[in-house]
GROMACS .gro file of N, CA, C and O in nm:
model
  288
    1MET      N    1   6.512  -2.736  -0.272
    1MET     CA    2   6.632  -2.760  -0.350
    1MET      C    3   6.750  -2.690  -0.281
    1MET      O    4   6.742  -2.572  -0.248
    2LEU      N    5   6.857  -2.764  -0.261
    2LEU     CA    6   6.979  -2.710  -0.202
    2LEU      C    7   7.054  -2.628  -0.306
    2LEU      O    8   7.059  -2.666  -0.423
    3LYS      N    9   7.110  -2.517  -0.264
    3LYS     CA   10   7.193  -2.436  -0.353
    3LYS      C   11   7.337  -2.447  -0.306
    3LYS      O   12   7.366  -2.422  -0.189
    4LEU      N   13   7.425  -2.487  -0.397
    4LEU     CA   14   7.567  -2.506  -0.366
    4LEU      C   15   7.646  -2.393  -0.428
    4LEU      O   16   7.652  -2.380  -0.550
    5LYS      N   17   7.703  -2.306  -0.344
    5LYS     CA   18   7.778  -2.191  -0.395
    5LYS      C   19   7.921  -2.230  -0.426
    5LYS      O   20   7.987  -2.297  -0.346
    6ILE      N   21   7.967  -2.187  -0.544
    6ILE     CA   22   8.106  -2.215  -0.584
    6ILE      C   23   8.175  -2.083  -0.615
    6ILE      O   24   8.112  -1.986  -0.655
    7ARG      N   25   8.306  -2.081  -0.599
    7ARG     CA   26   8.384  -1.959  -0.624
    7ARG      C   27   8.447  -1.960  -0.763
    7ARG      O   28   8.475  -1.855  -0.819
    8ASP      N   29   8.473  -2.077  -0.816
    8ASP     CA   30   8.536  -2.089  -0.948
    8ASP      C   31   8.430  -2.093  -1.057
    8ASP      O   32   8.310  -2.089  -1.030
    9ASP      N   33   8.475  -2.106  -1.182
    9ASP     CA   34   8.383  -2.111  -1.296
    9ASP      C   35   8.304  -2.242  -1.299
    9ASP      O   36   8.196  -2.247  -1.355
   10PHE      N   37   8.361  -2.348  -1.241
   10PHE     CA   38   8.294  -2.478  -1.243
   10PHE      C   39   8.338  -2.560  -1.123
   10PHE      O   40   8.434  -2.527  -1.054
   11ILE      N   41   8.264  -2.670  -1.100
   11ILE     CA   42   8.302  -2.771  -1.000
   11ILE      C   43   8.271  -2.906  -1.062
   11ILE      O   44   8.174  -2.920  -1.137
   12LYS      N   45   8.353  -3.003  -1.034
   12LYS     CA   46   8.329  -3.137  -1.088
   12LYS      C   47   8.217  -3.205  -1.009
   12LYS      O   48   8.200  -3.181  -0.890
   13LEU      N   49   8.143  -3.287  -1.081
   13LEU     CA   50   8.026  -3.353  -1.022
   13LEU      C   51   8.058  -3.427  -0.893
   13LEU      O   52   7.988  -3.413  -0.794
   14GLY      N   53   8.163  -3.507  -0.893
   14GLY     CA   54   8.200  -3.584  -0.773
   14GLY      C   55   8.229  -3.493  -0.654
   14GLY      O   56   8.187  -3.520  -0.542
   15GLN      N   57   8.299  -3.383  -0.680
   15GLN     CA   58   8.330  -3.287  -0.573
   15GLN      C   59   8.202  -3.221  -0.521
   15GLN      O   60   8.186  -3.202  -0.400
   16ALA      N   61   8.114  -3.186  -0.613
   16ALA     CA   62   7.988  -3.122  -0.574
   16ALA      C   63   7.904  -3.215  -0.487
   16ALA      O   64   7.843  -3.171  -0.389
   17MET      N   65   7.904  -3.343  -0.520
   17MET     CA   66   7.827  -3.440  -0.441
   17MET      C   67   7.882  -3.448  -0.298
   17MET      O   68   7.806  -3.458  -0.203
   18LYS      N   69   8.014  -3.445  -0.285
   18LYS     CA   70   8.074  -3.448  -0.151
   18LYS      C   71   8.043  -3.321  -0.074
   18LYS      O   72   8.007  -3.327   0.043
   19LEU      N   73   8.056  -3.205  -0.139
   19LEU     CA   74   8.027  -3.078  -0.072
   19LEU      C   75   7.882  -3.068  -0.028
   19LEU      O   76   7.851  -3.006   0.075
   20ALA      N   77   7.792  -3.128  -0.103
   20ALA     CA   78   7.650  -3.125  -0.069
   20ALA      C   79   7.613  -3.233   0.033
   20ALA      O   80   7.497  -3.248   0.069
   21ASP      N   81   7.713  -3.308   0.079
   21ASP     CA   82   7.694  -3.416   0.177
   21ASP      C   83   7.599  -3.526   0.128
   21ASP      O   84   7.526  -3.585   0.207
   22LEU      N   85   7.602  -3.550  -0.004
   22LEU     CA   86   7.520  -3.659  -0.059
   22LEU      C   87   7.595  -3.791  -0.059
   22LEU      O   88   7.534  -3.897  -0.067
   23VAL      N   89   7.728  -3.785  -0.053
   23VAL     CA   90   7.813  -3.903  -0.044
   23VAL      C   91   7.923  -3.875   0.058
   23VAL      O   92   7.952  -3.760   0.089
   24ASP      N   93   7.983  -3.982   0.109
   24ASP     CA   94   8.087  -3.966   0.210
   24ASP      C   95   8.228  -3.955   0.152
   24ASP      O   96   8.319  -3.908   0.219
   25SER      N   97   8.245  -4.003   0.027
   25SER     CA   98   8.380  -4.004  -0.030
   25SER      C   99   8.374  -3.994  -0.181
   25SER      O  100   8.269  -4.014  -0.243
   26GLY      N  101   8.490  -3.968  -0.240
   26GLY     CA  102   8.501  -3.965  -0.384
   26GLY      C  103   8.475  -4.101  -0.445
   26GLY      O  104   8.417  -4.112  -0.554
   27VAL      N  105   8.515  -4.205  -0.375
   27VAL     CA  106   8.492  -4.341  -0.424
   27VAL      C  107   8.342  -4.370  -0.430
   27VAL      O  108   8.292  -4.425  -0.529
   28GLU      N  109   8.269  -4.331  -0.327
   28GLU     CA  110   8.124  -4.351  -0.327
   28GLU      C  111   8.058  -4.273  -0.440
   28GLU      O  112   7.970  -4.323  -0.509
   29ALA      N  113   8.104  -4.149  -0.461
   29ALA     CA  114   8.051  -4.067  -0.570
   29ALA      C  115   8.075  -4.137  -0.704
   29ALA      O  116   7.985  -4.146  -0.788
   30LYS      N  117   8.196  -4.187  -0.723
   30LYS     CA  118   8.230  -4.256  -0.847
   30LYS      C  119   8.138  -4.375  -0.871
   30LYS      O  120   8.086  -4.393  -0.982
   31LEU      N  121   8.112  -4.452  -0.769
   31LEU     CA  122   8.030  -4.572  -0.784
   31LEU      C  123   7.885  -4.540  -0.818
   31LEU      O  124   7.828  -4.600  -0.909
   32VAL      N  125   7.826  -4.441  -0.750
   32VAL     CA  126   7.685  -4.411  -0.778
   32VAL      C  127   7.669  -4.342  -0.914
   32VAL      O  128   7.569  -4.361  -0.982
   33ILE      N  129   7.770  -4.264  -0.954
   33ILE     CA  130   7.765  -4.200  -1.086
   33ILE      C  131   7.777  -4.305  -1.195
   33ILE      O  132   7.698  -4.307  -1.290
   34GLN      N  133   7.875  -4.394  -1.183
   34GLN     CA  134   7.895  -4.499  -1.284
   34GLN      C  135   7.775  -4.593  -1.290
   34GLN      O  136   7.750  -4.654  -1.394
   35ASP      N  137   7.702  -4.604  -1.181
   35ASP     CA  138   7.585  -4.691  -1.175
   35ASP      C  139   7.460  -4.624  -1.234
   35ASP      O  140   7.352  -4.683  -1.237
   36GLY      N  141   7.474  -4.500  -1.280
   36GLY     CA  142   7.363  -4.430  -1.343
   36GLY      C  143   7.259  -4.375  -1.247
   36GLY      O  144   7.144  -4.353  -1.284
   37GLN      N  145   7.300  -4.349  -1.122
   37GLN     CA  146   7.206  -4.301  -1.021
   37GLN      C  147   7.200  -4.148  -1.010
   37GLN      O  148   7.124  -4.095  -0.930
   38VAL      N  149   7.282  -4.079  -1.091
   38VAL     CA  150   7.291  -3.933  -1.081
   38VAL      C  151   7.252  -3.870  -1.214
   38VAL      O  152   7.295  -3.915  -1.320
   39SER      N  153   7.169  -3.766  -1.208
   39SER     CA  154   7.134  -3.694  -1.330
   39SER      C  155   7.180  -3.549  -1.319
   39SER      O  156   7.185  -3.492  -1.210
   40VAL      N  157   7.217  -3.494  -1.434
   40VAL     CA  158   7.256  -3.354  -1.444
   40VAL      C  159   7.165  -3.288  -1.546
   40VAL      O  160   7.158  -3.334  -1.661
   41ASN      N  161   7.094  -3.186  -1.503
   41ASN     CA  162   7.000  -3.115  -1.590
   41ASN      C  163   6.902  -3.212  -1.657
   41ASN      O  164   6.871  -3.200  -1.776
   42GLY      N  165   6.857  -3.311  -1.580
   42GLY     CA  166   6.754  -3.403  -1.627
   42GLY      C  167   6.803  -3.523  -1.705
   42GLY      O  168   6.723  -3.606  -1.746
   43GLU      N  169   6.935  -3.534  -1.728
   43GLU     CA  170   6.988  -3.648  -1.803
   43GLU      C  171   7.087  -3.725  -1.718
   43GLU      O  172   7.168  -3.665  -1.646
   44ILE      N  173   7.082  -3.860  -1.727
   44ILE     CA  174   7.175  -3.944  -1.651
   44ILE      C  175   7.318  -3.910  -1.690
   44ILE      O  176   7.349  -3.895  -1.809
   45GLU      N  177   7.404  -3.896  -1.591
   45GLU     CA  178   7.545  -3.862  -1.615
   45GLU      C  179   7.633  -3.974  -1.560
   45GLU      O  180   7.611  -4.022  -1.450
   46TYR      N  181   7.732  -4.015  -1.641
   46TYR     CA  182   7.820  -4.126  -1.602
   46TYR      C  183   7.964  -4.081  -1.575
   46TYR      O  184   8.048  -4.162  -1.541
   47GLN      N  185   7.993  -3.952  -1.587
   47GLN     CA  186   8.129  -3.901  -1.566
   47GLN      C  187   8.135  -3.822  -1.436
   47GLN      O  188   8.069  -3.719  -1.423
   48ARG      N  189   8.215  -3.868  -1.341
   48ARG     CA  190   8.224  -3.792  -1.215
   48ARG      C  191   8.301  -3.663  -1.234
   48ARG      O  192   8.292  -3.572  -1.154
   49GLY      N  193   8.377  -3.653  -1.344
   49GLY     CA  194   8.452  -3.532  -1.374
   49GLY      C  195   8.373  -3.430  -1.453
   49GLY      O  196   8.427  -3.326  -1.493
   50LYS      N  197   8.244  -3.456  -1.474
   50LYS     CA  198   8.158  -3.362  -1.548
   50LYS      C  199   8.164  -3.226  -1.481
   50LYS      O  200   8.148  -3.214  -1.359
   51LYS      N  201   8.192  -3.123  -1.560
   51LYS     CA  202   8.202  -2.988  -1.506
   51LYS      C  203   8.063  -2.926  -1.493
   51LYS      O  204   7.990  -2.915  -1.590
   52LEU      N  205   8.031  -2.885  -1.372
   52LEU     CA  206   7.903  -2.820  -1.344
   52LEU      C  207   7.929  -2.670  -1.331
   52LEU      O  208   8.023  -2.628  -1.265
   53GLN      N  209   7.841  -2.591  -1.393
   53GLN     CA  210   7.857  -2.447  -1.391
   53GLN      C  211   7.732  -2.382  -1.332
   53GLN      O  212   7.634  -2.449  -1.304
   54ASP      N  213   7.738  -2.251  -1.318
   54ASP     CA  214   7.628  -2.174  -1.262
   54ASP      C  215   7.496  -2.211  -1.328
   54ASP      O  216   7.485  -2.211  -1.450
   55GLY      N  217   7.398  -2.247  -1.246
   55GLY     CA  218   7.265  -2.280  -1.296
   55GLY      C  219   7.240  -2.428  -1.319
   55GLY      O  220   7.126  -2.470  -1.331
   56ASP      N  221   7.347  -2.508  -1.327
   56ASP     CA  222   7.329  -2.653  -1.346
   56ASP      C  223   7.262  -2.713  -1.222
   56ASP      O  224   7.284  -2.667  -1.109
   57ILE      N  225   7.181  -2.816  -1.245
   57ILE     CA  226   7.112  -2.886  -1.137
   57ILE      C  227   7.143  -3.034  -1.147
   57ILE      O  228   7.129  -3.093  -1.254
   58PHE      N  229   7.189  -3.093  -1.036
   58PHE     CA  230   7.208  -3.238  -1.036
   58PHE      C  231   7.119  -3.299  -0.930
   58PHE      O  232   7.078  -3.234  -0.834
   59GLU      N  233   7.086  -3.427  -0.951
   59GLU     CA  234   6.994  -3.496  -0.863
   59GLU      C  235   7.049  -3.634  -0.829
   59GLU      O  236   7.102  -3.704  -0.916
   60PHE      N  237   7.036  -3.671  -0.702
   60PHE     CA  238   7.077  -3.803  -0.656
   60PHE      C  239   6.991  -3.840  -0.536
   60PHE      O  240   6.975  -3.760  -0.443
   61ASP      N  241   6.937  -3.959  -0.538
   61ASP     CA  242   6.865  -4.016  -0.425
   61ASP      C  243   6.755  -3.922  -0.373
   61ASP      O  244   6.737  -3.904  -0.253
   62GLY      N  245   6.684  -3.858  -0.466
   62GLY     CA  246   6.573  -3.771  -0.429
   62GLY      C  247   6.611  -3.630  -0.391
   62GLY      O  248   6.525  -3.547  -0.363
   63SER      N  249   6.740  -3.600  -0.389
   63SER     CA  250   6.786  -3.465  -0.355
   63SER      C  251   6.828  -3.390  -0.480
   63SER      O  252   6.897  -3.446  -0.565
   64GLN      N  253   6.785  -3.265  -0.492
   64GLN     CA  254   6.825  -3.180  -0.603
   64GLN      C  255   6.917  -3.071  -0.552
   64GLN      O  256   6.892  -3.012  -0.446
   65VAL      N  257   7.024  -3.046  -0.629
   65VAL     CA  258   7.120  -2.943  -0.590
   65VAL      C  259   7.146  -2.853  -0.710
   65VAL      O  260   7.174  -2.901  -0.820
   66GLN      N  261   7.136  -2.722  -0.688
   66GLN     CA  262   7.164  -2.626  -0.795
   66GLN      C  263   7.298  -2.559  -0.767
   66GLN      O  264   7.327  -2.519  -0.655
   67ILE      N  265   7.380  -2.548  -0.872
   67ILE     CA  266   7.510  -2.482  -0.862
   67ILE      C  267   7.488  -2.331  -0.878
   67ILE      O  268   7.422  -2.287  -0.972
   68VAL      N  269   7.544  -2.255  -0.786
   68VAL     CA  270   7.532  -2.109  -0.790
   68VAL      C  271   7.672  -2.049  -0.781
   68VAL      O  272   7.744  -2.073  -0.684
   69ALA      N  273   7.711  -1.974  -0.885
   69ALA     CA  274   7.841  -1.908  -0.884
   69ALA      C  275   7.835  -1.790  -0.788
   69ALA      O  276   7.746  -1.707  -0.796
   70GLN      N  277   7.931  -1.787  -0.699
   70GLN     CA  278   7.937  -1.680  -0.601
   70GLN      C  279   8.018  -1.566  -0.661
   70GLN      O  280   8.136  -1.580  -0.688
   71LYS      N  281   7.955  -1.454  -0.684
   71LYS     CA  282   8.023  -1.338  -0.744
   71LYS      C  283   8.107  -1.270  -0.639
   71LYS      O  284   8.060  -1.241  -0.529
   72ILE      N  285   8.231  -1.244  -0.676
   72ILE     CA  286   8.323  -1.179  -0.579
   72ILE      C  287   8.345  -1.035  -0.619
   72ILE      O  288   8.357  -1.001  -0.730
   0.00000   0.00000   0.00000
């Protein structure tokens, strides 16, 4: 499982997908999310603006990514 470190309190799902190199663009993220291909914490998510926080896990195309808040 990939761990994606963030500096803020949250990151939006579409942005997280791009940072994890699971999609090439925001448009691609939007399309796969709206198509029901992405789950967050085990449930299908249809909003690319869904806020992900420390400990959240999203999955797409067989890849799992966990959000980890980077403590400063």
